[in-house]
Amino acid sequence: MKKLISYLKDEKITEVECVVADMTGIARGKIAPVGKFIDEKGMRLPESVLLQTVTGDYVEDTAYDALLDAADIDFVCVPDENAVFKLPWTIEATAQVIHDTYDKMGNPIELSPRNLLKKVLKLYEDKGWKPVVAPEMEFYLTRINEDPDQALIPPIGRSGRQESGRQSFSIDAANEYDPLFEDMYDWCAIQGLDIDTLIHEEGTAQMEINFSHGDALSLADQVFVFKRTLREAALKHKVCATFMAKPITNEPGSAMHLHQSIVDIKSGKNIFTNGDGTKGPLFYSYIGGLQKFIPELLPLFAPNVNSFRRFLPGTSAPVNLEWGEENRTCGLRIPESSPQNLRVENRIAGADANSYLAIAASLLCGYMGMVEDVKPLTPVQGRANETRSGISLPLTLEEALAVMAESSACREYLGETFTNGYIAVKQADLENYRQVISSWERKFLLLTV
């Protein structure tokens, strides 16, 4: 705690937000005066926090009883000194501190998404490898929406007009929201979030922020913090920022593209590349692992009912697990690069995914491919969706959860507790969704059937 205490004093922090990420990626925790935080050196939370759904409800009783102690005991939350972020939007000087979770014996809590990513990274460490990742986050800006039954509307920009039509890569269209993005960049700099370029994406008022490449755990933390930072910056300017996978009818979905490569810890060299600069066998088996195992881990990339609306045929999101060089119609794209920077871009994950789980799942699929020497399909030339079907993806959350439940790889590498807990949370979300009558049903069925 010495490094952390010194930081809190130097920055004159008066309050600390002690947080963990739940299955959905929602920040759960407590707010404490800095003195109390230093005295307690952490916090305790009930284990049930990690079985909360996106609505704040809990999983059904059978799963709850099977996964948790009947007494609903607490787990111990220990602050990570390398995951401290000063919050620029608060009135009081406040720091957000991400915590790791342990049971009373000091064992990592298996239901924790952050612990799951650390578990996957340990697999790589044991092989002498280190993943390097670079996420790209897409999102929409909209007017603040007070009625969930009403469609989202683009916000008013500096010109006093709302955006209309497609403005891909338009500088002027992105500049319509300059005051918001200036705050976003300033606030990210204060927090040490290593964001790079901002571009206007294909959708109306849809943007993308790219993160610089780096350590997988650090980047997962940064994406987790960035989502909250952007939402706060948007609210300051009376705008809504959403990371829903498909928030607007007839508009493109929002993705979390994950660039990933692996380096040898001792030499720092990219293990995907041979000494002569050509693509090596581990590169191909990594792609093979993504193709083979993503269908089994798909709920970690597409966690919500809405996630699967991105995968509708004819949309901009790839609905395949083909791979190709510089081919954005493929689910797995190989960007042009130098041999040392050779990497795979996984384009399957939605922006709504939990960053810890999406990164863990992608790295795990590649790891299994390398250790099992999985051979990939031949690369695609031209439009992937029109070339061949390849390996199919589940196209509903219900189907994806059923596939995950039958996956021996999930249970071996993610563990029985996490696998059962995650499926239980997402099934509870699905059941909650099924109870809601949509505007489409009222519009077309109310007076016709």
Tab-separated table of C-alpha atoms in Angstrom:
chain	number	residue	atom	x	y	z
A	1	MET	CA	0.000	0.000	0.000
A	2	LYS	CA	3.001	2.376	0.274
A	3	LYS	CA	2.900	3.411	-3.389
A	4	LEU	CA	-0.864	3.850	-3.294
A	5	ILE	CA	-0.896	5.815	-0.031
A	6	SER	CA	1.812	8.120	-1.373
A	7	TYR	CA	-0.249	8.735	-4.530
A	8	LEU	CA	-3.410	9.509	-2.564
A	9	LYS	CA	-1.569	12.022	-0.391
A	10	ASP	CA	0.315	13.648	-3.277
A	11	GLU	CA	-2.903	14.105	-5.253
A	12	LYS	CA	-4.767	15.324	-2.131
A	13	ILE	CA	-7.452	12.670	-2.679
A	14	THR	CA	-10.332	12.895	-0.193
A	15	GLU	CA	-12.542	10.024	-1.420
A	16	VAL	CA	-11.824	6.617	-2.923
A	17	GLU	CA	-14.182	4.623	-5.110
A	18	CYS	CA	-13.327	0.988	-4.434
A	19	VAL	CA	-14.577	-1.015	-7.432
A	20	VAL	CA	-14.692	-4.446	-9.011
A	21	ALA	CA	-16.183	-5.311	-12.398
A	22	ASP	CA	-19.146	-7.674	-12.372
A	23	MET	CA	-20.007	-10.106	-15.177
A	24	THR	CA	-21.603	-7.347	-17.255
A	25	GLY	CA	-18.715	-4.933	-16.692
A	26	ILE	CA	-20.642	-2.715	-14.292
A	27	ALA	CA	-18.521	-1.099	-11.565
A	28	ARG	CA	-19.667	-2.425	-8.180
A	29	GLY	CA	-18.183	-1.436	-4.849
A	30	LYS	CA	-18.066	1.211	-2.142
A	31	ILE	CA	-17.095	4.858	-1.729
A	32	ALA	CA	-14.901	5.573	1.289
A	33	PRO	CA	-13.184	8.601	2.825
A	34	VAL	CA	-9.493	8.347	2.065
A	35	GLY	CA	-8.558	7.916	5.749
A	36	LYS	CA	-10.909	4.965	6.198
A	37	PHE	CA	-9.683	3.418	2.938
A	38	ILE	CA	-6.048	3.618	4.075
A	39	ASP	CA	-6.862	2.179	7.498
A	40	GLU	CA	-8.833	-0.766	6.103
A	41	LYS	CA	-6.449	-1.424	3.158
A	42	GLY	CA	-9.282	-2.704	1.015
A	43	MET	CA	-12.919	-3.652	1.406
A	44	ARG	CA	-15.308	-6.554	1.616
A	45	LEU	CA	-18.261	-7.263	-0.666
A	46	PRO	CA	-20.817	-10.068	-0.673
A	47	GLU	CA	-20.004	-12.862	-3.132
A	48	SER	CA	-23.439	-12.406	-4.664
A	49	VAL	CA	-22.247	-9.153	-6.317
A	50	LEU	CA	-20.657	-11.303	-9.028
A	51	LEU	CA	-23.955	-13.051	-9.758
A	52	GLN	CA	-25.925	-9.863	-10.388
A	53	THR	CA	-27.505	-9.451	-13.785
A	54	VAL	CA	-27.520	-6.342	-15.967
A	55	THR	CA	-30.851	-5.369	-14.352
A	56	GLY	CA	-29.400	-5.684	-10.851
A	57	ASP	CA	-31.317	-8.885	-10.154
A	58	TYR	CA	-29.741	-12.189	-9.169
A	59	VAL	CA	-29.614	-15.599	-10.811
A	60	GLU	CA	-32.333	-18.129	-10.101
A	61	ASP	CA	-32.234	-19.887	-6.732
A	62	THR	CA	-30.872	-23.264	-7.866
A	63	ALA	CA	-27.801	-21.733	-9.516
A	64	TYR	CA	-27.385	-19.246	-6.646
A	65	ASP	CA	-27.324	-22.016	-4.025
A	66	ALA	CA	-24.967	-24.177	-6.080
A	67	LEU	CA	-22.415	-21.415	-6.638
A	68	LEU	CA	-22.424	-19.466	-3.354
A	69	ASP	CA	-22.226	-20.171	0.346
A	70	ALA	CA	-25.720	-20.272	1.843
A	71	ALA	CA	-24.704	-17.561	4.317
A	72	ASP	CA	-23.913	-15.118	1.456
A	73	ILE	CA	-20.447	-14.501	2.874
A	74	ASP	CA	-18.109	-11.675	1.890
A	75	PHE	CA	-15.005	-11.888	-0.238
A	76	VAL	CA	-11.912	-9.778	0.379
A	77	CYS	CA	-11.117	-6.988	-2.088
A	78	VAL	CA	-7.467	-5.953	-2.317
A	79	PRO	CA	-6.556	-2.703	-4.132
A	80	ASP	CA	-4.265	-3.002	-7.146
A	81	GLU	CA	-1.666	-0.223	-6.918
A	82	ASN	CA	-1.300	-0.324	-10.704
A	83	ALA	CA	-5.006	0.290	-11.322
A	84	VAL	CA	-5.606	3.711	-9.757
A	85	PHE	CA	-7.404	6.412	-11.735
A	86	LYS	CA	-8.096	9.977	-10.628
A	87	LEU	CA	-11.660	10.959	-11.552
A	88	PRO	CA	-11.700	14.392	-13.229
A	89	TRP	CA	-15.479	14.870	-13.166
A	90	THR	CA	-16.112	14.653	-9.424
A	91	ILE	CA	-16.554	17.645	-7.094
A	92	GLU	CA	-14.345	16.125	-4.392
A	93	ALA	CA	-10.829	14.936	-5.292
A	94	THR	CA	-11.639	11.279	-5.933
A	95	ALA	CA	-9.654	8.258	-7.077
A	96	GLN	CA	-11.120	5.081	-8.514
A	97	VAL	CA	-9.161	2.018	-7.404
A	98	ILE	CA	-9.773	-1.338	-9.065
A	99	HIS	CA	-9.595	-4.225	-6.630
A	100	ASP	CA	-8.742	-7.900	-6.932
A	101	THR	CA	-10.982	-10.371	-5.126
A	102	TYR	CA	-10.018	-13.268	-2.859
A	103	ASP	CA	-11.678	-15.646	-0.448
A	104	LYS	CA	-10.693	-15.652	3.240
A	105	MET	CA	-7.972	-18.240	2.503
A	106	GLY	CA	-6.364	-15.948	-0.066
A	107	ASN	CA	-7.547	-17.838	-3.164
A	108	PRO	CA	-8.690	-15.770	-6.178
A	109	ILE	CA	-12.480	-15.655	-6.540
A	110	GLU	CA	-13.295	-17.765	-9.601
A	111	LEU	CA	-16.360	-15.708	-10.575
A	112	SER	CA	-14.314	-12.514	-10.968
A	113	PRO	CA	-13.843	-11.399	-14.612
A	114	ARG	CA	-10.524	-9.718	-13.787
A	115	ASN	CA	-9.281	-12.872	-12.087
A	116	LEU	CA	-10.282	-14.874	-15.152
A	117	LEU	CA	-8.133	-12.686	-17.398
A	118	LYS	CA	-5.218	-13.056	-14.977
A	119	LYS	CA	-5.737	-16.830	-15.074
A	120	VAL	CA	-5.459	-16.832	-18.878
A	121	LEU	CA	-2.383	-14.586	-18.771
A	122	LYS	CA	-0.743	-17.079	-16.376
A	123	LEU	CA	-1.107	-19.764	-19.068
A	124	TYR	CA	0.928	-17.563	-21.381
A	125	GLU	CA	3.469	-16.713	-18.696
A	126	ASP	CA	4.058	-20.413	-18.027
A	127	LYS	CA	4.989	-20.809	-21.711
A	128	GLY	CA	7.350	-17.834	-21.615
A	129	TRP	CA	4.934	-15.727	-23.696
A	130	LYS	CA	3.328	-12.325	-23.193
A	131	PRO	CA	0.234	-11.127	-25.103
A	132	VAL	CA	0.144	-7.632	-26.573
A	133	VAL	CA	-3.314	-6.212	-27.294
A	134	ALA	CA	-4.815	-3.046	-28.745
A	135	PRO	CA	-8.593	-2.585	-28.417
A	136	GLU	CA	-10.697	-0.389	-30.683
A	137	MET	CA	-13.978	0.816	-29.161
A	138	GLU	CA	-16.963	1.924	-31.245
A	139	PHE	CA	-19.838	3.891	-29.728
A	140	TYR	CA	-22.750	6.160	-30.575
A	141	LEU	CA	-23.584	9.642	-29.356
A	142	THR	CA	-27.314	10.312	-29.017
A	143	ARG	CA	-29.674	12.745	-27.398
A	144	ILE	CA	-30.482	11.855	-23.798
A	145	ASN	CA	-33.269	9.295	-23.931
A	146	GLU	CA	-35.813	9.464	-21.094
A	147	ASP	CA	-38.326	6.981	-22.572
A	148	PRO	CA	-36.926	3.516	-23.416
A	149	ASP	CA	-39.869	2.948	-25.799
A	150	GLN	CA	-38.661	5.791	-28.020
A	151	ALA	CA	-35.928	5.341	-30.635
A	152	LEU	CA	-32.558	7.021	-30.121
A	153	ILE	CA	-31.973	10.306	-31.969
A	154	PRO	CA	-28.626	11.838	-33.028
A	155	PRO	CA	-27.540	14.760	-30.837
A	156	ILE	CA	-27.334	18.393	-31.881
A	157	GLY	CA	-23.784	19.382	-32.827
A	158	ARG	CA	-21.969	22.729	-32.682
A	159	SER	CA	-23.720	23.833	-35.858
A	160	GLY	CA	-27.091	23.587	-34.153
A	161	ARG	CA	-28.114	20.718	-36.408
A	162	GLN	CA	-28.240	16.983	-35.884
A	163	GLU	CA	-26.165	14.735	-38.097
A	164	SER	CA	-27.886	13.016	-40.999
A	165	GLY	CA	-26.686	10.351	-43.396
A	166	ARG	CA	-23.439	8.407	-43.297
A	167	GLN	CA	-20.285	10.381	-42.489
A	168	SER	CA	-17.547	7.728	-42.389
A	169	PHE	CA	-14.125	9.229	-41.585
A	170	SER	CA	-15.504	12.781	-41.853
A	171	ILE	CA	-13.373	15.262	-39.908
A	172	ASP	CA	-16.064	17.946	-39.962
A	173	ALA	CA	-18.709	15.528	-38.647
A	174	ALA	CA	-16.447	14.473	-35.762
A	175	ASN	CA	-15.659	18.145	-35.036
A	176	GLU	CA	-19.358	18.776	-34.427
A	177	TYR	CA	-18.727	17.309	-30.959
A	178	ASP	CA	-15.337	18.931	-30.298
A	179	PRO	CA	-16.135	20.261	-26.796
A	180	LEU	CA	-17.145	16.769	-25.660
A	181	PHE	CA	-14.099	15.091	-27.198
A	182	GLU	CA	-11.720	17.706	-25.798
A	183	ASP	CA	-12.978	16.855	-22.316
A	184	MET	CA	-12.712	13.157	-23.132
A	185	TYR	CA	-9.057	13.462	-24.195
A	186	ASP	CA	-8.188	15.689	-21.214
A	187	TRP	CA	-9.873	13.337	-18.758
A	188	CYS	CA	-8.217	10.270	-20.302
A	189	ALA	CA	-4.812	11.973	-20.028
A	190	ILE	CA	-5.412	12.732	-16.340
A	191	GLN	CA	-6.243	9.064	-15.744
A	192	GLY	CA	-3.380	7.688	-17.823
A	193	LEU	CA	-5.666	6.049	-20.398
A	194	ASP	CA	-3.531	5.480	-23.481
A	195	ILE	CA	-6.018	6.391	-26.190
A	196	ASP	CA	-4.836	7.131	-29.692
A	197	THR	CA	-6.907	8.144	-32.695
A	198	LEU	CA	-10.553	9.189	-32.917
A	199	ILE	CA	-12.473	8.526	-36.131
A	200	HIS	CA	-16.042	8.969	-37.279
A	201	GLU	CA	-17.447	5.532	-38.012
A	202	GLU	CA	-20.071	4.485	-40.552
A	203	GLY	CA	-23.187	5.105	-38.454
A	204	THR	CA	-24.881	8.432	-37.762
A	205	ALA	CA	-22.945	10.008	-34.848
A	206	GLN	CA	-21.008	6.754	-34.446
A	207	MET	CA	-17.353	7.106	-33.415
A	208	GLU	CA	-14.362	4.890	-32.703
A	209	ILE	CA	-11.496	5.358	-30.263
A	210	ASN	CA	-8.317	3.319	-30.688
A	211	PHE	CA	-6.082	2.387	-27.769
A	212	SER	CA	-2.313	2.087	-28.102
A	213	HIS	CA	-1.033	-1.487	-27.870
A	214	GLY	CA	0.193	-2.792	-24.548
A	215	ASP	CA	-0.256	-5.153	-21.607
A	216	ALA	CA	-3.523	-7.103	-21.744
A	217	LEU	CA	-4.565	-6.577	-18.099
A	218	SER	CA	-3.758	-2.871	-18.205
A	219	LEU	CA	-5.734	-2.408	-21.441
A	220	ALA	CA	-8.730	-4.295	-20.008
A	221	ASP	CA	-8.648	-1.933	-17.005
A	222	GLN	CA	-8.383	1.060	-19.312
A	223	VAL	CA	-11.371	0.042	-21.452
A	224	PHE	CA	-13.387	-0.557	-18.262
A	225	VAL	CA	-12.506	2.963	-17.035
A	226	PHE	CA	-12.874	4.560	-20.486
A	227	LYS	CA	-16.498	3.516	-20.861
A	228	ARG	CA	-17.381	5.321	-17.681
A	229	THR	CA	-15.206	8.313	-18.568
A	230	LEU	CA	-16.856	8.800	-21.950
A	231	ARG	CA	-20.348	8.502	-20.487
A	232	GLU	CA	-19.492	11.147	-17.881
A	233	ALA	CA	-18.033	13.487	-20.520
A	234	ALA	CA	-21.148	13.037	-22.653
A	235	LEU	CA	-23.472	13.783	-19.740
A	236	LYS	CA	-21.527	16.963	-18.998
A	237	HIS	CA	-22.463	18.108	-22.511
A	238	LYS	CA	-26.062	16.876	-22.174
A	239	VAL	CA	-25.481	14.012	-24.585
A	240	CYS	CA	-25.681	10.240	-24.138
A	241	ALA	CA	-22.814	7.903	-25.119
A	242	THR	CA	-23.742	4.258	-25.571
A	243	PHE	CA	-21.720	1.100	-26.103
A	244	MET	CA	-24.767	-1.005	-26.943
A	245	ALA	CA	-23.900	-3.452	-29.710
A	246	LYS	CA	-26.859	-2.375	-31.879
A	247	PRO	CA	-28.566	0.699	-30.421
A	248	ILE	CA	-30.289	2.070	-33.541
A	249	THR	CA	-32.445	0.339	-36.163
A	250	ASN	CA	-30.906	0.280	-39.666
A	251	GLU	CA	-27.586	1.612	-38.398
A	252	PRO	CA	-24.327	-0.386	-38.063
A	253	GLY	CA	-23.527	-2.069	-34.780
A	254	SER	CA	-20.663	-1.130	-32.457
A	255	ALA	CA	-17.725	-3.472	-31.994
A	256	MET	CA	-14.734	-3.971	-29.739
A	257	HIS	CA	-12.036	-4.927	-32.241
A	258	LEU	CA	-9.115	-6.662	-30.532
A	259	HIS	CA	-5.671	-6.559	-32.118
A	260	GLN	CA	-3.448	-9.216	-30.569
A	261	SER	CA	0.074	-10.541	-30.939
A	262	ILE	CA	2.317	-12.604	-28.679
A	263	VAL	CA	5.935	-11.906	-27.798
A	264	ASP	CA	8.572	-14.099	-26.220
A	265	ILE	CA	9.201	-12.763	-22.708
A	266	LYS	CA	12.985	-13.210	-22.825
A	267	SER	CA	13.738	-11.949	-26.324
A	268	GLY	CA	10.769	-9.621	-26.897
A	269	LYS	CA	10.353	-11.087	-30.387
A	270	ASN	CA	6.962	-11.741	-31.938
A	271	ILE	CA	6.380	-15.522	-31.817
A	272	PHE	CA	4.058	-15.299	-34.841
A	273	THR	CA	7.074	-14.544	-37.068
A	274	ASN	CA	9.965	-16.750	-38.213
A	275	GLY	CA	13.536	-15.502	-38.074
A	276	ASP	CA	13.426	-14.643	-41.769
A	277	GLY	CA	10.318	-12.487	-41.311
A	278	THR	CA	7.820	-14.980	-42.718
A	279	LYS	CA	4.692	-16.081	-40.876
A	280	GLY	CA	5.438	-18.949	-38.505
A	281	PRO	CA	3.464	-22.023	-37.431
A	282	LEU	CA	2.252	-20.421	-34.186
A	283	PHE	CA	0.623	-17.633	-36.201
A	284	TYR	CA	-1.435	-20.108	-38.171
A	285	SER	CA	-2.357	-22.250	-35.170
A	286	TYR	CA	-3.402	-19.104	-33.254
A	287	ILE	CA	-5.846	-18.309	-36.054
A	288	GLY	CA	-6.956	-21.936	-36.059
A	289	GLY	CA	-7.696	-21.718	-32.340
A	290	LEU	CA	-9.808	-18.596	-32.832
A	291	GLN	CA	-11.773	-20.311	-35.591
A	292	LYS	CA	-12.306	-23.502	-33.602
A	293	PHE	CA	-13.105	-22.121	-30.158
A	294	ILE	CA	-14.804	-18.725	-30.598
A	295	PRO	CA	-18.202	-20.427	-31.183
A	296	GLU	CA	-17.843	-22.118	-27.783
A	297	LEU	CA	-16.913	-18.877	-25.998
A	298	LEU	CA	-19.173	-16.563	-27.999
A	299	PRO	CA	-21.230	-15.332	-24.975
A	300	LEU	CA	-18.036	-13.683	-23.688
A	301	PHE	CA	-17.824	-11.679	-26.938
A	302	ALA	CA	-21.591	-11.193	-27.385
A	303	PRO	CA	-23.032	-11.144	-23.849
A	304	ASN	CA	-26.509	-9.666	-24.350
A	305	VAL	CA	-29.659	-10.273	-26.366
A	306	ASN	CA	-28.916	-7.051	-28.222
A	307	SER	CA	-25.379	-8.271	-29.057
A	308	PHE	CA	-26.705	-10.674	-31.664
A	309	ARG	CA	-28.431	-7.930	-33.636
A	310	ARG	CA	-24.928	-7.008	-34.879
A	311	PHE	CA	-24.671	-10.387	-36.569
A	312	LEU	CA	-27.658	-9.991	-38.876
A	313	PRO	CA	-26.833	-10.881	-42.512
A	314	GLY	CA	-26.178	-7.858	-44.699
A	315	THR	CA	-24.862	-5.688	-41.860
A	316	SER	CA	-21.331	-4.296	-41.588
A	317	ALA	CA	-20.323	-6.715	-38.808
A	318	PRO	CA	-18.693	-9.965	-39.982
A	319	VAL	CA	-20.885	-13.016	-39.328
A	320	ASN	CA	-18.075	-15.456	-40.053
A	321	LEU	CA	-14.796	-16.755	-38.653
A	322	GLU	CA	-12.899	-16.542	-41.915
A	323	TRP	CA	-9.494	-14.885	-41.998
A	324	GLY	CA	-7.803	-12.777	-44.615
A	325	GLU	CA	-5.100	-10.176	-45.096
A	326	GLU	CA	-6.422	-6.593	-44.968
A	327	ASN	CA	-9.952	-7.982	-45.315
A	328	ARG	CA	-12.580	-6.263	-43.169
A	329	THR	CA	-15.322	-8.661	-44.263
A	330	CYS	CA	-13.558	-11.408	-42.302
A	331	GLY	CA	-14.176	-11.999	-38.621
A	332	LEU	CA	-10.392	-12.383	-38.272
A	333	ARG	CA	-8.427	-9.730	-40.142
A	334	ILE	CA	-4.649	-9.616	-40.589
A	335	PRO	CA	-3.581	-5.950	-40.871
A	336	GLU	CA	-0.574	-5.115	-43.007
A	337	SER	CA	2.455	-4.742	-40.734
A	338	SER	CA	6.141	-5.347	-40.227
A	339	PRO	CA	7.147	-8.894	-39.129
A	340	GLN	CA	7.619	-7.751	-35.506
A	341	ASN	CA	4.135	-6.212	-35.460
A	342	LEU	CA	2.343	-9.144	-37.117
A	343	ARG	CA	-0.984	-9.499	-35.389
A	344	VAL	CA	-4.553	-10.791	-35.629
A	345	GLU	CA	-7.546	-8.466	-35.366
A	346	ASN	CA	-10.543	-10.237	-33.842
A	347	ARG	CA	-13.612	-8.349	-35.128
A	348	ILE	CA	-16.269	-10.510	-33.446
A	349	ALA	CA	-16.617	-8.880	-30.000
A	350	GLY	CA	-19.276	-6.232	-29.462
A	351	ALA	CA	-18.619	-2.902	-27.745
A	352	ASP	CA	-21.012	-4.100	-25.038
A	353	ALA	CA	-18.698	-6.941	-24.007
A	354	ASN	CA	-16.915	-6.965	-20.657
A	355	SER	CA	-13.339	-5.981	-21.590
A	356	TYR	CA	-11.769	-8.475	-19.165
A	357	LEU	CA	-13.821	-11.358	-20.526
A	358	ALA	CA	-13.558	-10.501	-24.224
A	359	ILE	CA	-9.767	-10.160	-24.045
A	360	ALA	CA	-9.466	-13.309	-21.920
A	361	ALA	CA	-11.654	-15.292	-24.325
A	362	SER	CA	-9.777	-14.163	-27.438
A	363	LEU	CA	-6.377	-14.908	-25.909
A	364	LEU	CA	-7.593	-18.268	-24.621
A	365	CYS	CA	-8.880	-19.338	-28.040
A	366	GLY	CA	-5.521	-18.479	-29.584
A	367	TYR	CA	-3.641	-20.221	-26.781
A	368	MET	CA	-5.615	-23.435	-27.218
A	369	GLY	CA	-4.967	-23.264	-30.933
A	370	MET	CA	-1.208	-23.008	-30.390
A	371	VAL	CA	-0.918	-25.771	-27.789
A	372	GLU	CA	-3.185	-28.096	-29.821
A	373	ASP	CA	-1.628	-27.123	-33.178
A	374	VAL	CA	-5.013	-26.365	-34.739
A	375	LYS	CA	-4.874	-25.817	-38.493
A	376	PRO	CA	-6.821	-22.819	-39.854
A	377	LEU	CA	-8.955	-22.728	-42.966
A	378	THR	CA	-7.310	-21.242	-46.055
A	379	PRO	CA	-7.517	-17.433	-46.123
A	380	VAL	CA	-10.330	-15.703	-47.982
A	381	GLN	CA	-9.881	-13.503	-51.019
A	382	GLY	CA	-12.708	-11.045	-51.691
A	383	ARG	CA	-15.904	-10.762	-49.651
A	384	ALA	CA	-15.911	-13.407	-46.933
A	385	ASN	CA	-19.659	-13.565	-46.411
A	386	GLU	CA	-20.210	-14.204	-50.104
A	387	THR	CA	-17.334	-16.638	-50.586
A	388	ARG	CA	-18.154	-19.596	-48.342
A	389	SER	CA	-19.922	-20.359	-45.115
A	390	GLY	CA	-16.883	-21.541	-43.145
A	391	ILE	CA	-17.451	-22.162	-39.441
A	392	SER	CA	-20.845	-20.938	-38.290
A	393	LEU	CA	-21.535	-18.788	-35.255
A	394	PRO	CA	-24.548	-19.183	-32.977
A	395	LEU	CA	-26.974	-16.415	-33.948
A	396	THR	CA	-28.944	-16.037	-30.697
A	397	LEU	CA	-27.909	-15.695	-27.066
A	398	GLU	CA	-29.948	-18.780	-26.186
A	399	GLU	CA	-28.109	-20.898	-28.760
A	400	ALA	CA	-24.713	-19.480	-27.768
A	401	LEU	CA	-25.261	-20.265	-24.080
A	402	ALA	CA	-26.266	-23.836	-24.962
A	403	VAL	CA	-23.046	-24.283	-26.958
A	404	MET	CA	-20.988	-22.810	-24.121
A	405	ALA	CA	-22.648	-25.124	-21.591
A	406	GLU	CA	-21.532	-28.168	-23.627
A	407	SER	CA	-17.963	-26.926	-24.141
A	408	SER	CA	-15.317	-29.060	-22.453
A	409	ALA	CA	-12.746	-26.355	-23.252
A	410	CYS	CA	-14.731	-23.785	-21.246
A	411	ARG	CA	-14.943	-26.024	-18.237
A	412	GLU	CA	-11.282	-27.030	-18.420
A	413	TYR	CA	-9.805	-23.563	-18.823
A	414	LEU	CA	-12.438	-21.204	-17.382
A	415	GLY	CA	-13.420	-23.578	-14.591
A	416	GLU	CA	-16.750	-25.101	-13.622
A	417	THR	CA	-17.608	-22.296	-11.199
A	418	PHE	CA	-17.052	-19.473	-13.670
A	419	THR	CA	-18.699	-21.294	-16.574
A	420	ASN	CA	-21.806	-22.168	-14.574
A	421	GLY	CA	-21.960	-18.743	-12.963
A	422	TYR	CA	-21.626	-16.816	-16.214
A	423	ILE	CA	-24.240	-18.946	-17.978
A	424	ALA	CA	-26.604	-18.512	-15.018
A	425	VAL	CA	-26.238	-14.712	-15.113
A	426	LYS	CA	-26.849	-14.534	-18.858
A	427	GLN	CA	-29.789	-16.937	-18.700
A	428	ALA	CA	-31.335	-14.721	-16.027
A	429	ASP	CA	-30.852	-11.719	-18.354
A	430	LEU	CA	-32.500	-13.691	-21.154
A	431	GLU	CA	-35.496	-14.642	-19.023
A	432	ASN	CA	-35.885	-11.030	-17.899
A	433	TYR	CA	-35.860	-9.901	-21.540
A	434	ARG	CA	-38.504	-12.433	-22.524
A	435	GLN	CA	-40.952	-10.893	-20.071
A	436	VAL	CA	-40.886	-7.515	-21.844
A	437	ILE	CA	-43.368	-6.821	-24.646
A	438	SER	CA	-41.706	-4.842	-27.435
A	439	SER	CA	-43.015	-1.882	-29.423
A	440	TRP	CA	-42.834	-4.063	-32.574
A	441	GLU	CA	-45.322	-6.512	-31.048
A	442	ARG	CA	-47.692	-3.737	-30.076
A	443	LYS	CA	-47.359	-2.056	-33.470
A	444	PHE	CA	-47.971	-5.060	-35.699
A	445	LEU	CA	-49.879	-7.562	-33.558
A	446	LEU	CA	-52.113	-5.507	-31.312
A	447	LEU	CA	-54.988	-5.017	-33.779
A	448	THR	CA	-54.171	-7.551	-36.498
A	449	VAL	CA	-53.909	-11.075	-35.074
